[in-house]
Amino acid sequence: MLAVIGGSGLTQLANLDVSRRQVVRTPYGEPSGALTFGRIGTQPVVFLARHGYGHTIPPHLVNYRANLWALVREAGATRIVSVASVGGIRDDMSPGALVVPHQIVDYTWGRQQTYFEGGDTPVVHVDFTHPYSEALRMELVRAAEVAGEAVIEGAVYGATQGPRLETAAEIDRIERDGVNLVGMTGMPEAALARELEIPYAALCVVANWAAGRGDSGDAIHFSDIEAVLQEAMGRARNVIGGLCTEAFCSA
Ligand code: HPA
């Protein structure tokens, strides 16, 4: 079953035919909200709003471990697509663009980032050379084609701590690191998915130019972001819809 984790601008999936909601507890505490089960087309899908259904949980306080545990170990999800809003740095990552990143640089700190916490469990160092599932990334790209939506394939995602946005100098430094877009929730989510051995990929929605870039030269203007996000999240939903067509119903 496909799991979709929705970020800012995607607190529900309009194309999900909802059958039930379930509150789940995990050994790591409570997920961001009840899991929403339903179907898109013929495909069973489980959805979770990363920041809570009222969008009250900031990125550094999201219980990433509980969220992934609930989706994988309690709901039985076999693959996870994260939909997340980001700021664009690379020239082609302008507001409204949909991007399927292939790499991550992690700038977050102080988050619960592993299921391996010592005690009786042996230490495990998971391989994270390629942080996203290549197969699921390619399915997302092909699903976008099926849905007739343009996506940019390949980008380096920088996970920043938030909840504040970056300074212009931080974005300059992050760009020198080779990062193309920034968001606040990509880590430790991707690493935890790898620890659970579940295919995970991200569909990023560029909400704004990153600090100091494009029309964010003097400030990031939130009044513009809402409309951009709403329209682009509609296209992201279409891509998820594409992923739920017969061509991609392998799991
Ligand atoms: N920076 C970090 N995270 C974000 C941004 C940004 O500019 N826009 C949306 N999420």
Coordinates of C-alpha atoms and ligand atoms in Angstrom, one line a residue:
M1 CA 0.0 0.0 0.0
L2 CA 1.2 3.5 -0.9
A3 CA 1.6 6.0 2.0
V4 CA 1.6 9.7 1.3
I5 CA 2.9 12.2 3.9
G6 CA 1.6 15.6 3.1
G7 CA 3.5 18.8 4.1
S8 CA 2.6 22.4 4.2
G9 CA -0.2 23.1 1.7
L10 CA -1.3 19.4 1.6
T11 CA -3.2 18.6 4.8
Q12 CA -5.5 16.4 2.8
L13 CA -5.6 14.6 -0.5
A14 CA -8.7 15.8 -2.4
N15 CA -8.5 12.8 -4.7
L16 CA -8.5 10.3 -1.8
D17 CA -11.8 8.5 -1.5
V18 CA -11.7 8.2 2.4
S19 CA -12.9 5.0 4.0
R20 CA -11.7 5.4 7.6
R21 CA -9.5 7.3 10.0
Q22 CA -7.4 5.5 12.6
V23 CA -5.6 6.9 15.7
V24 CA -2.4 4.9 16.1
R25 CA 0.0 4.8 19.0
T26 CA 3.6 3.7 18.6
P27 CA 6.6 2.8 20.8
Y28 CA 7.9 6.2 19.8
G29 CA 4.8 8.2 20.8
E30 CA 2.0 9.7 18.8
P31 CA 2.2 10.4 15.1
S32 CA 1.2 13.9 13.8
G33 CA -2.5 12.8 13.6
A34 CA -4.8 10.0 12.7
L35 CA -4.0 8.0 9.7
T36 CA -6.5 8.5 6.8
F37 CA -7.2 5.3 4.8
G38 CA -8.9 5.3 1.4
R39 CA -8.5 4.7 -2.3
I40 CA -7.3 6.7 -5.2
G41 CA -8.7 5.0 -8.3
T42 CA -8.3 1.3 -7.5
Q43 CA -5.3 1.8 -5.2
P44 CA -5.4 1.7 -1.4
V45 CA -3.6 4.7 0.0
V46 CA -2.9 5.8 3.6
F47 CA -2.3 9.5 4.2
L48 CA -0.8 11.5 7.1
A49 CA -0.5 15.2 7.4
R50 CA 3.1 15.8 8.7
H51 CA 2.3 19.0 10.6
G52 CA -1.0 17.8 11.9
Y53 CA -4.4 18.3 10.3
G54 CA -4.5 21.9 11.8
H55 CA -0.9 22.5 10.7
T56 CA 0.3 23.1 14.3
I57 CA 3.4 21.0 14.5
P58 CA 6.6 22.8 13.5
P59 CA 9.3 20.9 11.5
H60 CA 11.7 20.4 14.4
L61 CA 8.9 19.0 16.6
V62 CA 7.4 16.6 14.2
N63 CA 7.6 13.0 15.6
Y64 CA 9.2 11.6 12.5
R65 CA 9.9 8.2 14.2
A66 CA 6.2 7.8 15.2
N67 CA 4.9 8.9 11.8
L68 CA 7.0 6.4 9.9
W69 CA 6.5 3.6 12.4
A70 CA 2.7 4.1 12.3
L71 CA 2.6 4.1 8.5
V72 CA 4.9 1.1 8.0
R73 CA 4.5 -1.1 11.1
E74 CA 1.0 -0.4 12.0
A75 CA -0.7 0.5 8.7
G76 CA 1.4 -1.8 6.5
A77 CA 2.6 0.7 4.0
T78 CA 5.0 -0.7 1.5
R79 CA 6.3 2.6 0.0
I80 CA 6.2 6.2 1.0
V81 CA 5.9 9.4 -1.0
S82 CA 6.6 12.6 0.9
V83 CA 5.1 15.7 -0.5
A84 CA 7.0 18.8 0.9
S85 CA 7.2 22.5 0.1
V86 CA 10.7 23.9 -0.4
G87 CA 12.5 27.1 -1.3
G88 CA 14.3 27.1 -4.7
I89 CA 17.9 28.0 -5.1
R90 CA 18.9 26.6 -8.6
D91 CA 17.8 28.8 -11.5
D92 CA 15.2 26.4 -12.7
M93 CA 13.7 25.8 -9.3
S94 CA 11.3 28.7 -9.5
P95 CA 8.1 29.0 -7.4
G96 CA 5.5 26.4 -8.6
A97 CA 8.1 23.9 -9.9
L98 CA 7.7 20.2 -8.9
V99 CA 11.0 18.5 -8.2
V100 CA 11.9 14.9 -7.5
P101 CA 15.3 15.2 -5.7
H102 CA 17.9 12.5 -5.8
Q103 CA 20.3 13.6 -3.0
I104 CA 20.2 15.2 0.5
V105 CA 22.5 17.3 2.6
D106 CA 21.3 17.4 6.2
Y107 CA 21.7 20.6 8.3
T108 CA 19.2 19.6 11.0
W109 CA 20.2 19.0 14.6
G110 CA 18.6 17.8 17.8
R111 CA 16.0 15.6 16.2
Q112 CA 15.3 12.0 17.0
Q113 CA 17.0 10.6 14.0
T114 CA 17.3 6.8 14.5
Y115 CA 15.5 3.8 15.7
F116 CA 18.8 2.3 16.9
E117 CA 19.2 3.7 20.3
G118 CA 21.5 1.3 22.0
G119 CA 20.1 -0.8 24.9
D120 CA 19.7 -4.4 23.8
T121 CA 19.7 -3.6 20.0
P122 CA 23.0 -3.9 18.2
V123 CA 24.2 -0.7 16.4
V124 CA 23.3 -0.6 12.8
H125 CA 24.8 1.8 10.3
V126 CA 22.4 1.8 7.4
D127 CA 23.7 2.5 3.9
F128 CA 22.4 6.0 2.8
T129 CA 24.6 6.6 -0.2
H130 CA 21.5 7.1 -2.3
P131 CA 18.9 8.4 0.2
Y132 CA 15.9 8.0 -2.0
S133 CA 14.5 4.8 -3.6
E134 CA 15.6 5.1 -7.2
A135 CA 12.8 2.8 -8.4
L136 CA 10.2 4.9 -6.6
R137 CA 11.7 8.2 -7.9
M138 CA 11.4 6.9 -11.4
E139 CA 7.9 5.8 -10.8
L140 CA 7.1 9.3 -9.7
V141 CA 8.7 10.8 -12.8
R142 CA 6.7 8.4 -15.0
A143 CA 3.5 9.0 -13.1
A144 CA 4.0 12.7 -13.7
E145 CA 4.2 12.0 -17.4
V146 CA 1.0 9.9 -17.2
A147 CA -0.7 12.8 -15.4
G148 CA 0.6 15.3 -17.9
E149 CA 2.5 17.3 -15.2
A150 CA 6.0 18.6 -15.6
V151 CA 8.5 17.6 -12.9
I152 CA 12.2 18.3 -12.6
E153 CA 14.1 15.0 -12.1
G154 CA 17.2 15.2 -9.9
A155 CA 18.2 17.9 -7.4
V156 CA 20.1 18.1 -4.1
Y157 CA 17.7 18.7 -1.2
G158 CA 19.1 20.6 1.8
A159 CA 17.3 19.9 5.1
T160 CA 17.4 23.0 7.3
Q161 CA 16.4 23.2 10.9
G162 CA 13.7 25.9 10.8
P163 CA 11.2 26.9 11.9
R164 CA 12.8 30.2 10.8
L165 CA 13.7 30.7 7.2
E166 CA 17.4 31.0 6.2
T167 CA 19.5 34.1 5.9
A168 CA 20.8 35.1 2.4
A169 CA 24.3 34.2 3.5
E170 CA 23.2 30.8 4.7
I171 CA 21.6 30.1 1.3
D172 CA 24.9 31.2 -0.4
R173 CA 26.8 28.7 1.8
I174 CA 24.2 26.0 1.2
E175 CA 24.5 26.5 -2.5
R176 CA 28.3 26.2 -2.3
D177 CA 27.6 22.8 -0.7
G178 CA 25.9 21.8 -3.9
V179 CA 22.3 22.1 -2.7
N180 CA 19.6 23.1 -5.1
L181 CA 16.5 23.5 -2.9
V182 CA 15.8 23.8 0.8
G183 CA 13.1 22.4 3.1
M184 CA 12.8 21.7 6.8
T185 CA 11.3 18.2 6.9
G186 CA 13.3 15.9 4.6
M187 CA 15.4 14.7 7.5
P188 CA 15.4 12.6 9.5
E189 CA 12.3 11.3 7.6
A190 CA 14.3 9.8 4.7
A191 CA 16.9 8.2 7.0
L192 CA 14.2 6.6 9.2
A193 CA 12.5 5.2 6.1
R194 CA 15.8 3.6 5.2
E195 CA 16.2 2.2 8.7
L196 CA 12.7 0.6 8.3
E197 CA 13.8 -0.6 4.8
I198 CA 10.9 1.0 3.1
P199 CA 11.2 2.6 -0.3
Y200 CA 10.9 6.4 0.1
A201 CA 10.9 9.3 -2.4
A202 CA 10.0 13.0 -2.2
L203 CA 7.9 15.2 -4.5
C204 CA 9.0 18.7 -3.7
V205 CA 6.8 21.7 -4.4
V206 CA 8.8 25.0 -4.7
A207 CA 6.8 27.5 -2.7
N208 CA 9.2 30.5 -3.0
W209 CA 12.7 31.6 -4.0
A210 CA 15.1 30.9 -1.2
A211 CA 16.3 33.9 0.9
G212 CA 18.2 36.4 -1.2
R213 CA 17.2 34.8 -4.5
G214 CA 14.8 35.9 -7.2
D215 CA 11.9 38.0 -5.7
S216 CA 13.1 37.0 -2.2
G217 CA 16.0 39.5 -2.6
D218 CA 14.9 41.6 0.3
A219 CA 12.5 39.3 2.1
I220 CA 10.4 36.2 1.6
H221 CA 6.8 37.4 1.0
F222 CA 4.4 35.0 2.5
S223 CA 1.4 36.7 0.9
D224 CA 2.6 35.3 -2.5
I225 CA 3.4 31.8 -1.2
E226 CA -0.2 30.7 -0.4
A227 CA -1.5 31.0 -3.9
V228 CA 1.6 29.4 -5.5
L229 CA 1.4 26.4 -3.1
Q230 CA -2.3 25.8 -3.6
E231 CA -2.0 25.7 -7.4
A232 CA 1.2 23.6 -7.4
M233 CA -0.2 21.2 -4.7
G234 CA -3.1 20.5 -7.1
R235 CA -0.5 19.4 -9.7
A236 CA 1.3 17.3 -7.0
R237 CA -2.0 15.6 -6.3
N238 CA -2.3 14.8 -10.0
V239 CA 1.1 13.2 -9.9
I240 CA 0.1 11.1 -6.9
G241 CA -3.1 10.2 -8.9
G242 CA -0.8 9.1 -11.7
L243 CA 1.1 6.9 -9.3
C244 CA -2.2 5.2 -8.4
T245 CA -3.1 4.2 -12.0
E246 CA -2.8 0.6 -13.1
A247 CA 0.6 1.2 -14.6
F248 CA 2.1 1.7 -11.1
C249 CA 0.0 -0.6 -8.9
S250 CA 2.9 -3.0 -8.1
A251 CA 2.6 -2.5 -4.4
Ligands
HPA1 N1 13.5 27.4 3.3 C1 13.3 26.3 4.0 N2 12.1 25.6 3.9 C2 11.2 26.0 3.1 C3 11.3 27.2 2.3 C4 12.5 27.9 2.4 O1 12.7 28.9 1.8 N3 10.2 27.3 1.6 C5 9.4 26.3 2.0 N4 10.0 25.5 2.9

